[in-house]
Amino acid sequence: MKVTVSRKAHFNAAHRLYRKEWTDEKNELIFGKCNNANFHGHNYEVIVHVTGAVDPETGYVIDLKILSDYIYEEVEVPFDHKNLNLDVADFAELIPTAEHIAVVIWNKLRKRIEMDKQLEVVLYETPRNFVSYKGD
Ligand code: NI
């Protein structure tokens, strides 16, 4: 019997999507508003799903307090109120698209969660645009 436990968290961060080897015109064409030279912010919502067996003694898949601490330490502390391009080393060479942010978050949390549990990260960049990553 496997159950999925989920925790939602939030962070505000700035980014800019661009490739330095592309012309300004090409960056504008591909990345649109997210190419704005002076950065811009998003209110990111992250939902972390952990799937696994229910422990017969505790009745938990994972203690949600522990999961929320991991999200706080691995996501909220390093990303909240930061400029992802300039302040976060993970994005020094990686364009901070929602896709890449979700993968970075997954990799950070994967190290903290027991390997017998499945992990999925869903990241909302806007209320209507969101991505998900399960490690595939
Ligand atoms: Ni953007």
mmCIF file of C-alpha atoms and ligand atoms in Angstrom:
data_model
loop_
_atom_site.group_PDB
_atom_site.id
_atom_site.type_symbol
_atom_site.label_atom_id
_atom_site.label_comp_id
_atom_site.label_asym_id
_atom_site.label_seq_id
_atom_site.Cartn_x
_atom_site.Cartn_y
_atom_site.Cartn_z
ATOM 1 C CA MET A 1 0.000 0.000 0.000
ATOM 2 C CA LYS A 2 1.595 3.230 -1.154
ATOM 3 C CA VAL A 3 0.349 6.669 -0.224
ATOM 4 C CA THR A 4 1.409 10.098 -1.513
ATOM 5 C CA VAL A 5 2.065 12.828 1.040
ATOM 6 C CA SER A 6 2.326 16.409 -0.250
ATOM 7 C CA ARG A 7 3.599 19.695 1.080
ATOM 8 C CA LYS A 8 3.196 23.117 -0.506
ATOM 9 C CA ALA A 9 5.634 25.990 -0.083
ATOM 10 C CA HIS A 10 6.213 29.402 -1.557
ATOM 11 C CA PHE A 11 9.073 31.657 -2.559
ATOM 12 C CA ASN A 12 9.446 34.955 -4.380
ATOM 13 C CA ALA A 13 12.401 35.264 -6.696
ATOM 14 C CA ALA A 14 13.706 37.260 -9.639
ATOM 15 C CA HIS A 15 15.156 35.870 -12.832
ATOM 16 C CA ARG A 16 16.094 36.610 -16.396
ATOM 17 C CA LEU A 17 15.991 34.072 -19.219
ATOM 18 C CA TYR A 18 18.676 34.617 -21.838
ATOM 19 C CA ARG A 19 21.596 32.980 -23.571
ATOM 20 C CA LYS A 20 24.629 35.212 -23.743
ATOM 21 C CA GLU A 21 25.734 33.710 -27.075
ATOM 22 C CA TRP A 22 22.430 34.713 -28.722
ATOM 23 C CA THR A 23 21.674 38.182 -30.104
ATOM 24 C CA ASP A 24 19.312 40.487 -28.212
ATOM 25 C CA GLU A 25 16.761 39.919 -30.980
ATOM 26 C CA LYS A 26 16.874 36.142 -30.652
ATOM 27 C CA ASN A 27 16.674 36.289 -26.846
ATOM 28 C CA GLU A 28 13.656 38.595 -27.120
ATOM 29 C CA LEU A 29 12.021 36.303 -29.677
ATOM 30 C CA ILE A 30 12.524 33.105 -27.649
ATOM 31 C CA PHE A 31 12.123 34.355 -24.066
ATOM 32 C CA GLY A 32 9.790 37.369 -24.479
ATOM 33 C CA LYS A 33 9.022 39.175 -21.225
ATOM 34 C CA CYS A 34 11.227 36.782 -19.244
ATOM 35 C CA ASN A 35 14.226 38.207 -21.164
ATOM 36 C CA ASN A 36 13.815 41.662 -19.542
ATOM 37 C CA ALA A 37 17.398 42.905 -19.001
ATOM 38 C CA ASN A 38 16.725 44.224 -15.493
ATOM 39 C CA PHE A 39 15.137 40.998 -14.262
ATOM 40 C CA HIS A 40 11.570 40.513 -12.987
ATOM 41 C CA GLY A 41 9.938 38.515 -10.237
ATOM 42 C CA HIS A 42 7.617 35.561 -9.904
ATOM 43 C CA ASN A 43 5.620 34.238 -6.952
ATOM 44 C CA TYR A 44 6.647 30.616 -7.163
ATOM 45 C CA GLU A 45 4.583 27.870 -5.562
ATOM 46 C CA VAL A 46 6.257 24.529 -5.082
ATOM 47 C CA ILE A 47 4.425 21.295 -4.291
ATOM 48 C CA VAL A 48 6.503 18.327 -3.182
ATOM 49 C CA HIS A 49 4.952 14.860 -3.418
ATOM 50 C CA VAL A 50 6.518 11.924 -1.551
ATOM 51 C CA THR A 51 5.117 8.464 -2.278
ATOM 52 C CA GLY A 52 5.918 5.398 -0.246
ATOM 53 C CA ALA A 53 4.737 2.700 2.097
ATOM 54 C CA VAL A 54 2.947 3.697 5.288
ATOM 55 C CA ASP A 55 5.122 2.890 8.300
ATOM 56 C CA PRO A 56 3.120 0.408 10.403
ATOM 57 C CA GLU A 57 4.296 1.954 13.680
ATOM 58 C CA THR A 58 3.898 5.687 12.959
ATOM 59 C CA GLY A 59 1.221 5.512 10.282
ATOM 60 C CA TYR A 60 3.318 8.002 8.271
ATOM 61 C CA VAL A 61 4.939 7.852 4.830
ATOM 62 C CA ILE A 62 7.131 10.768 5.943
ATOM 63 C CA ASP A 63 6.689 13.111 8.879
ATOM 64 C CA LEU A 64 5.360 16.326 7.290
ATOM 65 C CA LYS A 65 7.264 18.423 9.810
ATOM 66 C CA ILE A 66 10.493 16.841 8.574
ATOM 67 C CA LEU A 67 9.465 17.299 4.919
ATOM 68 C CA SER A 68 8.606 20.948 5.567
ATOM 69 C CA ASP A 69 12.009 21.459 7.234
ATOM 70 C CA TYR A 70 13.759 19.982 4.168
ATOM 71 C CA ILE A 71 11.814 22.301 1.848
ATOM 72 C CA TYR A 72 12.600 25.272 4.073
ATOM 73 C CA GLU A 73 16.320 24.499 4.158
ATOM 74 C CA GLU A 74 16.770 23.399 0.520
ATOM 75 C CA VAL A 75 14.353 25.767 -1.255
ATOM 76 C CA GLU A 76 13.007 28.655 0.809
ATOM 77 C CA VAL A 77 16.263 29.709 2.468
ATOM 78 C CA PRO A 78 18.395 29.628 -0.714
ATOM 79 C CA PHE A 79 15.752 30.962 -3.175
ATOM 80 C CA ASP A 80 13.279 33.244 -1.368
ATOM 81 C CA HIS A 81 13.801 36.947 -2.142
ATOM 82 C CA LYS A 82 16.830 36.097 -4.275
ATOM 83 C CA ASN A 83 17.871 36.872 -7.801
ATOM 84 C CA LEU A 84 18.180 33.333 -9.149
ATOM 85 C CA ASN A 85 20.678 34.304 -11.877
ATOM 86 C CA LEU A 86 22.981 36.301 -9.607
ATOM 87 C CA ASP A 87 22.520 34.924 -6.091
ATOM 88 C CA VAL A 88 22.050 31.185 -6.581
ATOM 89 C CA ALA A 89 25.098 29.208 -7.727
ATOM 90 C CA ASP A 90 22.937 26.473 -9.308
ATOM 91 C CA PHE A 91 21.876 28.999 -11.971
ATOM 92 C CA ALA A 92 25.243 30.564 -12.695
ATOM 93 C CA GLU A 93 25.421 28.488 -15.903
ATOM 94 C CA LEU A 94 21.840 27.152 -16.059
ATOM 95 C CA ILE A 95 18.954 29.258 -17.408
ATOM 96 C CA PRO A 96 16.453 29.598 -14.510
ATOM 97 C CA THR A 97 13.363 28.408 -16.389
ATOM 98 C CA ALA A 98 10.620 26.741 -14.363
ATOM 99 C CA GLU A 99 11.822 23.417 -15.810
ATOM 100 C CA HIS A 100 15.374 23.907 -14.560
ATOM 101 C CA ILE A 101 14.252 25.258 -11.175
ATOM 102 C CA ALA A 102 12.068 22.159 -10.659
ATOM 103 C CA VAL A 103 14.998 19.856 -11.520
ATOM 104 C CA VAL A 104 17.350 21.734 -9.170
ATOM 105 C CA ILE A 105 14.800 21.503 -6.334
ATOM 106 C CA TRP A 106 14.241 17.784 -7.011
ATOM 107 C CA ASN A 107 17.992 17.075 -6.927
ATOM 108 C CA LYS A 108 18.386 18.934 -3.628
ATOM 109 C CA LEU A 109 15.439 17.166 -1.962
ATOM 110 C CA ARG A 110 16.323 13.754 -3.392
ATOM 111 C CA LYS A 111 19.469 13.763 -1.249
ATOM 112 C CA ARG A 112 17.386 14.244 1.909
ATOM 113 C CA ILE A 113 14.581 11.718 1.330
ATOM 114 C CA GLU A 114 15.004 7.952 1.720
ATOM 115 C CA MET A 115 15.477 6.169 -1.600
ATOM 116 C CA ASP A 116 12.567 3.764 -1.013
ATOM 117 C CA LYS A 117 10.246 6.770 -1.469
ATOM 118 C CA GLN A 118 9.358 8.365 -4.824
ATOM 119 C CA LEU A 119 9.710 12.123 -5.162
ATOM 120 C CA GLU A 120 7.892 14.515 -7.474
ATOM 121 C CA VAL A 121 8.305 18.294 -7.588
ATOM 122 C CA VAL A 122 5.619 20.517 -9.119
ATOM 123 C CA LEU A 123 6.558 24.162 -9.606
ATOM 124 C CA TYR A 124 4.085 26.931 -10.437
ATOM 125 C CA GLU A 125 5.709 29.976 -12.008
ATOM 126 C CA THR A 126 2.327 31.656 -12.422
ATOM 127 C CA PRO A 127 -1.108 30.455 -11.299
ATOM 128 C CA ARG A 128 -1.610 28.973 -14.782
ATOM 129 C CA ASN A 129 1.890 27.841 -15.782
ATOM 130 C CA PHE A 130 3.485 24.949 -13.963
ATOM 131 C CA VAL A 131 5.933 22.119 -14.535
ATOM 132 C CA SER A 132 6.606 18.823 -12.811
ATOM 133 C CA TYR A 133 9.639 16.562 -12.466
ATOM 134 C CA LYS A 134 9.905 13.012 -11.112
ATOM 135 C CA GLY A 135 13.547 12.310 -11.839
ATOM 136 C CA ASP A 136 13.063 10.593 -15.225
HETATM 137 NI NI NI B 1 9.881 35.085 -15.890
#
